[in-house]
Short mmCIF file of C-alpha atoms and ligand atoms in Angstrom, two decimals:
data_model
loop_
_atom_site.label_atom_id
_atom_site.label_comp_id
_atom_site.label_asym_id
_atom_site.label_seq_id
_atom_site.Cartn_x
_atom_site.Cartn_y
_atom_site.Cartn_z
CA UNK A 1107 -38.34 8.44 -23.22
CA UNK A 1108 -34.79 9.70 -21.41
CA UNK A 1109 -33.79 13.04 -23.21
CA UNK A 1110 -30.30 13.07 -23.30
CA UNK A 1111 -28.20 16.02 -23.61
CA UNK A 1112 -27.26 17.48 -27.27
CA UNK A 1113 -23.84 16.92 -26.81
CA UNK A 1114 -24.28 13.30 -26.62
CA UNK A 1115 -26.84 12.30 -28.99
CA UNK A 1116 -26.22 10.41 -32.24
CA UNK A 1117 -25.09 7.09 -33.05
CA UNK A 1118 -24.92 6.19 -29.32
CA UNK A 1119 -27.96 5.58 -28.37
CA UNK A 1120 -27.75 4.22 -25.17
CA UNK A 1121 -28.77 6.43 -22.15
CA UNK A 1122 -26.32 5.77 -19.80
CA UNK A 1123 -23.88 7.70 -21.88
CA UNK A 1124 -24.79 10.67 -19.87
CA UNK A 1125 -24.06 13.43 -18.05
CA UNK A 1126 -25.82 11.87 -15.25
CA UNK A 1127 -24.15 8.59 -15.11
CA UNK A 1128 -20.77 10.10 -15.74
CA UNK A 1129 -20.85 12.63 -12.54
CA UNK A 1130 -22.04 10.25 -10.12
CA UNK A 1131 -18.93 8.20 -11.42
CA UNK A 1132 -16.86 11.03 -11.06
CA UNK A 1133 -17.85 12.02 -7.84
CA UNK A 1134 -17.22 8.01 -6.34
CA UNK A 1135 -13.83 8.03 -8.40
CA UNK A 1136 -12.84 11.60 -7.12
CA UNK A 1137 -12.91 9.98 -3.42
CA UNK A 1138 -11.20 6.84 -4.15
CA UNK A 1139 -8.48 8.35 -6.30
CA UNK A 1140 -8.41 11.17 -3.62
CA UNK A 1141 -7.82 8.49 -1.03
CA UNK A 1142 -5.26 6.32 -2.87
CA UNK A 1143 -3.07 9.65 -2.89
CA UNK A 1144 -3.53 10.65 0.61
CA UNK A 1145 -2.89 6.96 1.53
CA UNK A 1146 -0.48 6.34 -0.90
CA UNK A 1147 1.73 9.38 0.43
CA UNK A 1148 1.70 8.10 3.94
CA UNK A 1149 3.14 4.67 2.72
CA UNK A 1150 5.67 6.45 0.77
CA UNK A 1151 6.98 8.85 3.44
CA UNK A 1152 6.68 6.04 5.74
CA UNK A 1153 8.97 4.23 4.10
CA UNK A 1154 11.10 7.26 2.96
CA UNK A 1155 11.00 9.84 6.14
CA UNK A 1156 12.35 13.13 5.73
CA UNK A 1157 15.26 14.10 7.80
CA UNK A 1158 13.01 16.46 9.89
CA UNK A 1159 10.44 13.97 10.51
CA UNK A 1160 9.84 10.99 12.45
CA UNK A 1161 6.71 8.64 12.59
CA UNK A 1162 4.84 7.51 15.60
CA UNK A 1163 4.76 4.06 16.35
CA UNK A 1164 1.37 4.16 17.67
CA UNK A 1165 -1.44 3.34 16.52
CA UNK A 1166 -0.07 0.06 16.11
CA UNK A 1167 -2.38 -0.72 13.49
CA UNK A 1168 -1.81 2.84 11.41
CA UNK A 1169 -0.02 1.41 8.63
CA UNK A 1170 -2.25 -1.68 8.34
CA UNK A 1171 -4.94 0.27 7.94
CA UNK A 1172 -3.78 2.97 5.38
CA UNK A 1173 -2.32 0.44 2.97
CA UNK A 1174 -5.48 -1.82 3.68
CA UNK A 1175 -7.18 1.27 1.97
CA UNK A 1176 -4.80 1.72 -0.64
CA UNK A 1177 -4.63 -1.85 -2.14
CA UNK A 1178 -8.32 -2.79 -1.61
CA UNK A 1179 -9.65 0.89 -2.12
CA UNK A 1180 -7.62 0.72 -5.41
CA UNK A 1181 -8.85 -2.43 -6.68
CA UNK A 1182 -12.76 -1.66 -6.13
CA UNK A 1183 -11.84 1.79 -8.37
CA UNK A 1184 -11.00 -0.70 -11.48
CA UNK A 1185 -14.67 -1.37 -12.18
CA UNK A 1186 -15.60 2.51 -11.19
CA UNK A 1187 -12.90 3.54 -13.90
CA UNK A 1188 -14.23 0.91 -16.55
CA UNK A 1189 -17.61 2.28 -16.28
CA UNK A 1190 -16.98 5.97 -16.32
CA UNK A 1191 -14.58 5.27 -20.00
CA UNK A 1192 -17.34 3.41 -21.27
CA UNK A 1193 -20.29 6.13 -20.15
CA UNK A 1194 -18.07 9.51 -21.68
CA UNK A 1195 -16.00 7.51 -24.62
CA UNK A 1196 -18.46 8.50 -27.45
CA UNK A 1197 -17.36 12.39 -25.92
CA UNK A 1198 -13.89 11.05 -27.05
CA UNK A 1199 -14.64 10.29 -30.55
CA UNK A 1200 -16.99 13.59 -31.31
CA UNK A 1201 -15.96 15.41 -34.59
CA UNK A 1202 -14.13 17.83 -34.95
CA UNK A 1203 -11.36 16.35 -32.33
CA UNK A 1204 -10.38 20.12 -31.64
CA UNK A 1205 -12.82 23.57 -31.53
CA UNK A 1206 -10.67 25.92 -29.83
CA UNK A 1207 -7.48 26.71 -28.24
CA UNK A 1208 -9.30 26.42 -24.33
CA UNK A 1209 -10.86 22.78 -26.12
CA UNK A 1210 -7.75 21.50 -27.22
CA UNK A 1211 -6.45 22.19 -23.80
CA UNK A 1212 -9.09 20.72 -22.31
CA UNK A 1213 -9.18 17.52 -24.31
CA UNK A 1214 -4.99 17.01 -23.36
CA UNK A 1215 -5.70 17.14 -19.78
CA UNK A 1216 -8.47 14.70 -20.28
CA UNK A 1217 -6.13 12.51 -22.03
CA UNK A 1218 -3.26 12.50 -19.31
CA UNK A 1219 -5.87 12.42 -16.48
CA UNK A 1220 -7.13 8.83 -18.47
CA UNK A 1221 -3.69 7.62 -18.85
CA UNK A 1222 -2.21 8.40 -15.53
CA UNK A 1223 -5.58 6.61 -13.70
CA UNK A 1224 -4.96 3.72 -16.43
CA UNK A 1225 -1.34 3.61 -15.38
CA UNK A 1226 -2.02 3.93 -11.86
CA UNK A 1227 -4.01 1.08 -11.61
CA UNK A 1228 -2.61 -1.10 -13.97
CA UNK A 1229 1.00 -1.10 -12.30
CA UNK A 1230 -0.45 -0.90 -8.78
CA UNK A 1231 -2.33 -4.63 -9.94
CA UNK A 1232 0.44 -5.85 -11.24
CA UNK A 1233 2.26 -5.19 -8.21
CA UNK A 1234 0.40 -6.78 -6.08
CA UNK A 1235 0.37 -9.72 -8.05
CA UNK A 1236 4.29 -10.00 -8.05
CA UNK A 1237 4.13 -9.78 -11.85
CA UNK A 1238 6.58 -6.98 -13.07
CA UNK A 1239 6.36 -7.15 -16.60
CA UNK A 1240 7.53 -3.13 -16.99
CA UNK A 1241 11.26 -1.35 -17.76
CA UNK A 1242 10.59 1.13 -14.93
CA UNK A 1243 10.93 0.70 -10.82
CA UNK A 1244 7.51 0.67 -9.77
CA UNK A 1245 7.88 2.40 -6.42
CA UNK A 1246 9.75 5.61 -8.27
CA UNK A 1247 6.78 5.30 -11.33
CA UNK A 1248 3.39 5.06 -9.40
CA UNK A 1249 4.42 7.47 -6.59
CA UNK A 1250 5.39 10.04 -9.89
CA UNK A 1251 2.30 9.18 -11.76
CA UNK A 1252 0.22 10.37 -8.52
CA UNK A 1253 1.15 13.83 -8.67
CA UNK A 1254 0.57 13.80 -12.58
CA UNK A 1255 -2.61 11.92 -12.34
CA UNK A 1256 -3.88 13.94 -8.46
CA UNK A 1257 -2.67 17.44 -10.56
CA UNK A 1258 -4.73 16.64 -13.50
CA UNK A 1259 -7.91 15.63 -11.33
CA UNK A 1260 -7.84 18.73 -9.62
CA UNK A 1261 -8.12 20.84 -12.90
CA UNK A 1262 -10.88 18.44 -14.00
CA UNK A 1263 -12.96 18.71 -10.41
CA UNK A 1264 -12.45 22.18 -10.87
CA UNK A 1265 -13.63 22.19 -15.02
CA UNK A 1266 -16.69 19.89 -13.93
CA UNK A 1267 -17.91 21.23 -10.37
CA UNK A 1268 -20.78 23.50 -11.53
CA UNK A 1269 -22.08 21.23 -14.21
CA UNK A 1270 -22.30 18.03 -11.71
CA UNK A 1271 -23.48 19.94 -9.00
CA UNK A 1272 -26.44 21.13 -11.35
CA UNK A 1273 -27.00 17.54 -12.70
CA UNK A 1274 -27.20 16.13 -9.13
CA UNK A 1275 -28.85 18.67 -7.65
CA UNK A 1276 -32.00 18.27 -10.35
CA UNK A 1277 -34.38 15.46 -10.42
CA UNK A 1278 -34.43 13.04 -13.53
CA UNK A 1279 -37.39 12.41 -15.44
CA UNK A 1280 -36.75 8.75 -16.17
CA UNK A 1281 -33.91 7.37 -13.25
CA UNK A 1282 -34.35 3.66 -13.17
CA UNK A 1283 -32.12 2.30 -16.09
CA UNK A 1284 -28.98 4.92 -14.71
CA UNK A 1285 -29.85 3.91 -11.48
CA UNK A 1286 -29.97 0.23 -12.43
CA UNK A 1287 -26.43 0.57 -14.03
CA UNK A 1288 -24.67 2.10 -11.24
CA UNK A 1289 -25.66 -0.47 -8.61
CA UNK A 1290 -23.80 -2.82 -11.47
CA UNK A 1291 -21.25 -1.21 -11.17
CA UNK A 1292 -21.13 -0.46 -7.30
CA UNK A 1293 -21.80 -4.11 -7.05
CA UNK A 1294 -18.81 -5.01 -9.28
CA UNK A 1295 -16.57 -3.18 -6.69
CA UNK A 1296 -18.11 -4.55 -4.07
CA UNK A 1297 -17.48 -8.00 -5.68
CA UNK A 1298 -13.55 -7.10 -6.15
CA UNK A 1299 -13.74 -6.06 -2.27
CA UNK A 1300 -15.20 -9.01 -0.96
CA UNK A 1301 -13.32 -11.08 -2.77
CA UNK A 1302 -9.76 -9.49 -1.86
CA UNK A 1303 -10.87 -7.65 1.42
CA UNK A 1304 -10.35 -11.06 3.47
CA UNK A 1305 -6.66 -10.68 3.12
CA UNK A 1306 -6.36 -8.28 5.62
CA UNK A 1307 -9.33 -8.26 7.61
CA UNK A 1308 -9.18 -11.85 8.70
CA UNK A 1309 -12.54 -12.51 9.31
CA UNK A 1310 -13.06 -12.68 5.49
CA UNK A 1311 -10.05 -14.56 5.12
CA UNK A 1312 -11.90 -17.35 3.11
CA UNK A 1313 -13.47 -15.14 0.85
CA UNK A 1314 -10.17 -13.79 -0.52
CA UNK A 1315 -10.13 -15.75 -3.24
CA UNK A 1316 -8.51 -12.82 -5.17
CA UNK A 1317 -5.64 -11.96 -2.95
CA UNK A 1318 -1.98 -13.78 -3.82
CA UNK A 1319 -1.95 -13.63 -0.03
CA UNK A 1320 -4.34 -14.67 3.08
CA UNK A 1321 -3.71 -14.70 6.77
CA UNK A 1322 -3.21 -17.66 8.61
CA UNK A 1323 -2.08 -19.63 5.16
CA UNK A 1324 1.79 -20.40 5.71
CA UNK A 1325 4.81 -21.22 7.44
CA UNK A 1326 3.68 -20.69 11.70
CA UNK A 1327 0.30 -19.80 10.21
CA UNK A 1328 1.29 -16.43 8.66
CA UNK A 1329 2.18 -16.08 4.79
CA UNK A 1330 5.52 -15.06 4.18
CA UNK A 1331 6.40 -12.43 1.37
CA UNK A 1332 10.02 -13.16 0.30
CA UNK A 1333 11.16 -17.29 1.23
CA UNK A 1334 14.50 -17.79 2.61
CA UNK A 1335 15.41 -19.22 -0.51
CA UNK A 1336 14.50 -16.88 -2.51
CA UNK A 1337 16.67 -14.70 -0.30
CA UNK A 1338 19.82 -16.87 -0.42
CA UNK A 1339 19.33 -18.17 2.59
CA UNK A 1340 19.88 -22.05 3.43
CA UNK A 1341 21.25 -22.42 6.54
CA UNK A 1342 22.32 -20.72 9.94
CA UNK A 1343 25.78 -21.40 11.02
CA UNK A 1344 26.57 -21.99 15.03
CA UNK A 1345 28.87 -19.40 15.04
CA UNK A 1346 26.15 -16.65 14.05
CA UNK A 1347 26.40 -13.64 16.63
CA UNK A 1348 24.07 -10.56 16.50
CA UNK A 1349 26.86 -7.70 16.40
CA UNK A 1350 25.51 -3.95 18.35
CA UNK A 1351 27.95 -1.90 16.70
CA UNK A 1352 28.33 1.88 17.29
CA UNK A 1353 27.37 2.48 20.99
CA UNK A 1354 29.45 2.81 24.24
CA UNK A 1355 29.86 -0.93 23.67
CA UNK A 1356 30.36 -3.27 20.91
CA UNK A 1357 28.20 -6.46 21.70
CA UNK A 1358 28.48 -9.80 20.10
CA UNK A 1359 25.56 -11.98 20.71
CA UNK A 1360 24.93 -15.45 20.52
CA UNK A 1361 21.32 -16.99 19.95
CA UNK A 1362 21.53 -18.44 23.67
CA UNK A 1363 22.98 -14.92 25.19
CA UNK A 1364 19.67 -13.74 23.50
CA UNK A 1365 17.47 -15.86 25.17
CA UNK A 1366 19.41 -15.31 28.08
CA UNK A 1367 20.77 -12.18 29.02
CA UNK A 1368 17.69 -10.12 28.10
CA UNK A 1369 14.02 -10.48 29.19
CA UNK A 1370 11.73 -12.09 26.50
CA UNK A 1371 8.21 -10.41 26.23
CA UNK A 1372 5.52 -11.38 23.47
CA UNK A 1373 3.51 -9.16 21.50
CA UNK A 1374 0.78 -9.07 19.52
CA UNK A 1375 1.62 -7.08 16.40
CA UNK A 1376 0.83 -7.29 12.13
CA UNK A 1377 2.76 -7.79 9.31
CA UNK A 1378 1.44 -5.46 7.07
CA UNK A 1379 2.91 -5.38 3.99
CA UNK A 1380 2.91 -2.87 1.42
CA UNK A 1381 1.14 -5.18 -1.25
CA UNK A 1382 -1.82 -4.74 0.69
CA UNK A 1383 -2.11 -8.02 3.14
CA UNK A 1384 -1.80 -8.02 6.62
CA UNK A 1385 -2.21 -10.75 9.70
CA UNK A 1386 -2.13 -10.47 13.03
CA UNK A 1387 0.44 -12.67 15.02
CA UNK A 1388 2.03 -13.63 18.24
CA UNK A 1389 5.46 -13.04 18.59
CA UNK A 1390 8.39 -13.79 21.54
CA UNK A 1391 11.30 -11.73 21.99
CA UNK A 1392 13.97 -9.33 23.06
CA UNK A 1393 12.78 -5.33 23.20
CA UNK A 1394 15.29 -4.23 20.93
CA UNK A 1395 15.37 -1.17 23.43
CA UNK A 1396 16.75 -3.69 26.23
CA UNK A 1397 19.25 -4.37 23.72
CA UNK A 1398 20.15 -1.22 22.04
CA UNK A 1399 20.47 0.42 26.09
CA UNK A 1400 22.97 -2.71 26.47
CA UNK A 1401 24.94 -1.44 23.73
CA UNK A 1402 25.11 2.20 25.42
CA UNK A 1403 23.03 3.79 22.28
CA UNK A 1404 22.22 7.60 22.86
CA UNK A 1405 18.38 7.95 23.33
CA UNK A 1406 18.43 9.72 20.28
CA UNK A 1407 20.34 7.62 17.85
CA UNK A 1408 18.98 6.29 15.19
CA UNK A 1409 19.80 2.33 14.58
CA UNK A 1410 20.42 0.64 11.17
CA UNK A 1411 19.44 -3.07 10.94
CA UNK A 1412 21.38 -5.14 8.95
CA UNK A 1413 19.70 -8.49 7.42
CA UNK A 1414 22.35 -11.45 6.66
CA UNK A 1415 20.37 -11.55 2.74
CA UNK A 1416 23.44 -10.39 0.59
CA UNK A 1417 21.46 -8.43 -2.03
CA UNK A 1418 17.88 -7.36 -2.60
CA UNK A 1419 16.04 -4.18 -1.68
CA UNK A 1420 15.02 -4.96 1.64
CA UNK A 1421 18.36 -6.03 3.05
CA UNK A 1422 18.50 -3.06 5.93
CA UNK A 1423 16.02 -0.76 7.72
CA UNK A 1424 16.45 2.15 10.00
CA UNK A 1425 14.47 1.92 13.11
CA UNK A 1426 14.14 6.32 14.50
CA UNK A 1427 13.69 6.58 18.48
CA UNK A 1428 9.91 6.32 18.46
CA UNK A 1429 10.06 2.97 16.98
CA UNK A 1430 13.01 1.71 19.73
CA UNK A 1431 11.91 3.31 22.70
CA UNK A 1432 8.15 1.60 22.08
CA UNK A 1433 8.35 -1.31 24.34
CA UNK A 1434 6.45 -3.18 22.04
CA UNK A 1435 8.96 -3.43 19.04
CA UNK A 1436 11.06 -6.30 19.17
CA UNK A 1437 13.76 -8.37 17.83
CA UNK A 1438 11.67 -11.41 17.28
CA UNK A 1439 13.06 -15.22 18.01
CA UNK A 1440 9.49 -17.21 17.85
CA UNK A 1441 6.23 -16.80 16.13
CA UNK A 1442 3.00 -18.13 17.14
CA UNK A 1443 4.40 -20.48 20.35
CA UNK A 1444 7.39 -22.07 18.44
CA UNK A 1445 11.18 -20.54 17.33
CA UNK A 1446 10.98 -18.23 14.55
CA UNK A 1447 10.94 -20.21 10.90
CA UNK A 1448 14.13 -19.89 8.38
CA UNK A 1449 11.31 -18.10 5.60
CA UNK A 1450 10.05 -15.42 8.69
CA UNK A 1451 13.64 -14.75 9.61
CA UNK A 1452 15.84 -17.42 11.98
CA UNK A 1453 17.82 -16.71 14.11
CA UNK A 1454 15.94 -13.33 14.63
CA UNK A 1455 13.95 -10.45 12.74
CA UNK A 1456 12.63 -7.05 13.68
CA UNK A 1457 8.89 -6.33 14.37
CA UNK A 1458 7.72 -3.19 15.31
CA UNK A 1459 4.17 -1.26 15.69
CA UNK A 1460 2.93 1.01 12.60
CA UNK A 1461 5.75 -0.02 10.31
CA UNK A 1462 5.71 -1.16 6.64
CA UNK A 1463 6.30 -4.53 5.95
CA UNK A 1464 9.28 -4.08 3.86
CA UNK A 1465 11.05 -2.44 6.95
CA UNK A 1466 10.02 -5.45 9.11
CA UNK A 1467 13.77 -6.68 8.71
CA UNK A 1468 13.99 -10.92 8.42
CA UNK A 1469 17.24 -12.88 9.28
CA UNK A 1470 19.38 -9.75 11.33
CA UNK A 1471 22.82 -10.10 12.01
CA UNK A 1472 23.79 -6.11 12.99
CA UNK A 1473 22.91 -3.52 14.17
CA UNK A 1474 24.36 -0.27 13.95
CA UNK A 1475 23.86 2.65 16.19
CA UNK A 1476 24.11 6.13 14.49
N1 MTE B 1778 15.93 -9.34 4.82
C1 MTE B 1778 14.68 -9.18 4.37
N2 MTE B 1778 13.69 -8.92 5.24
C2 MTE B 1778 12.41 -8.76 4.81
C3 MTE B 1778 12.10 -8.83 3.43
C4 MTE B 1778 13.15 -9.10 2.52
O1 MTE B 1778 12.97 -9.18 1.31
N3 MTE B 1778 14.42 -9.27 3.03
N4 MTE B 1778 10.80 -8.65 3.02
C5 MTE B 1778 9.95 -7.81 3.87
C6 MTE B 1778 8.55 -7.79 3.47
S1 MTE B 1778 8.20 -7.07 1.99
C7 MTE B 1778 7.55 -8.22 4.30
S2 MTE B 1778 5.92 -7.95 3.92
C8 MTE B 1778 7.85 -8.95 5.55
C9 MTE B 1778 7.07 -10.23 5.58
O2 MTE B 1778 7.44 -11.01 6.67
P1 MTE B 1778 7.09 -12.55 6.66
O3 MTE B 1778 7.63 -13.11 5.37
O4 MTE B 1778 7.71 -13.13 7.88
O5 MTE B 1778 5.58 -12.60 6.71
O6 MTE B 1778 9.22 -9.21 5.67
C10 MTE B 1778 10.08 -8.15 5.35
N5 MTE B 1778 11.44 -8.50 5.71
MO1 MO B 1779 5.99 -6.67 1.99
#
């Protein structure tokens, strides 16, 4: 017979609402949630630098990586979470709600550490799936919430630490049903990881049955994020030039001067995109460096790339001097041995190492030195 602690005995009977159960959830949540922060952060400043910083552009694969973590590391906490609100929720509902000023304390952090992981999760899967059914800007709310929610699980860690260390430092007397129940639930979020994993580690690809995305599946065998449709985008006149403005020289470039007047390398480099997928492709091009050095850019500018999409978020990215002087960021004009597609950016898009998706700019038409 499992003995369960006092605190938790009464109508719910079931042993695996236990202290047991409950840290070993907290300690696998504390690392995921602790990960989806630091991870989370690096996205966010990647995509928002400040002034005094610049990223490297190496390792290439950085950024792929990180967010890798993020999305799928975030989606394998879903089941975690589940199971750790079922194992403490008859805690919730003890009587009385409140014992003491330090309890009632206690019991509001618990309730904003709850609803900031809830919210978390909930808006980061919605995301993902390209569903925005909420009032708010998701960027601007889940990067908020982290704090809240990273702030709150530091207090609890720090509430909880002696207890959980005690609990799994002693033996049980009767382990197999707990132990039975958490490899249910580490096998539920290894299900949600197989299943969505494949959509940025390629080997897996056919397993991501999950994942709104998968490489290899679209346009020049690479999935595209925003169509040029979608973008407003129908056609490319003749008379498009790519205008340098804002060096020594203004230069107006047509799509054969491109081809042309500069010497085309290909690279090897991901789209990784913030949602979490990411693929590998081959891509031929000018080094925008070749260009921007054309133009009579300072070595320390900073260069503003302008996308021909009137409106939408994602319109313009700046590119800092690691990212242009890396020979291996280009302005791209085919993908995968044929000219670049209208949805992946015709006549010409950016693609640099370690850089978010979102700032992997489709369709240029300027660029402007600063
Ligand atoms: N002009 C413009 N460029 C853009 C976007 C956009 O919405 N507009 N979306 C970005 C996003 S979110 C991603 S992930 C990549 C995807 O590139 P692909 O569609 O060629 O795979 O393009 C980026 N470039
Ligand atoms: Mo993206």
């Amino acid at each position: 017979m499992v003995r369960r602690p006092e605190s938790l005995t009464g109508r719910f009977t079931s042993p695996l609402h236990d202290e047991r159960v409950a840290a070993w959830l907290g300690i696998a949540l504390g690392l995921s949630f602790g990960t989806a922060f630091v991870t989370g952060l690096i996205s966010h400043f990647m995509q928002h630098p400040p002034d005094w910083w610049q990223w490297p552009s190496r390792p290439v694969g950085f950024y792929r990586v990180t967010q890798g973590l993020h999305v799928i590391g975030g989606l394998a906490t879903v089941p975690l979470l589940l199971a750790k609100l079922w194992t403490v929720y008859p805690k919730l509902l003890r009587w009385p709600p409140v014992r003491s000023a330090g309890h009632a304390i206690e019991r509001a952090l618990i309730l904003v550490l709850v609803g900031a992981s809830l919210f978390q999760l909930a808006t980061g899967l919605f995301n993902i799936a390209y569903w925005y059914p909420f009032p708010f800007f998701f960027p601007t709310a889940h990067y908020w919430t982290a704090y809240i929610l990273i702030g709150a699980l530091v207090i609890h860690i720090a509430n909880e630490w002696a207890k959980v260390r005690r609990t799994v430092m002693t033996r049980p007397e009767d382990g197999v049903g707990r132990r039975r129940f958490l490899l249910t639930v580490a096998a539920a979020g290894g299900a949600v990881t197989v299943t969505t994993v494949g959509e940025t580690f390629s080997p897996l690809a056919r397993l991501a049955v999950l994942a709104p995305r998968r490489p290899g599946v679209g346009p020049q065998a690479l999935p595209v994020n925003k169509t040029a449709q979608a973008a407003g985008i129908t056609r490319v006149a003749p008379s498009w030039r790519l205008h340098v403005l804002g060096g020594e020289a203004e230069l107006s470039l047509s799509l054969q001067d491109l081809h042309t007047r500069f010497p085309l390398h290909s690279e090897r480099l991901p789209i990784a995109c913030v949602e979490g997928w990411s693929a590998n492709a081959t891509w031929e091009g000018v080094r925008l460096r070749d260009i921007l050095r054309a133009a009579g850019a300072p070595e320390g500018a900073r260069v503003r790339v302008e996308s021909m999409e009137r409106g939408g978020l994602y319109r313009t990215s700046w590119v800092a001097p690691p990212h242009w002087h890396d020979h291996l960021t280009l302005l791209a004009l085919g993908l995968n041995g044929s000219p670049l597609d209208l949805d992946h950016g015709h006549p010409c898009r950016l693609i640099a190492p370690n850089r978010p998706g979102v700032q992997q700019t489709k369709w240029v038409h300027r660029l402007v030195i600063a």
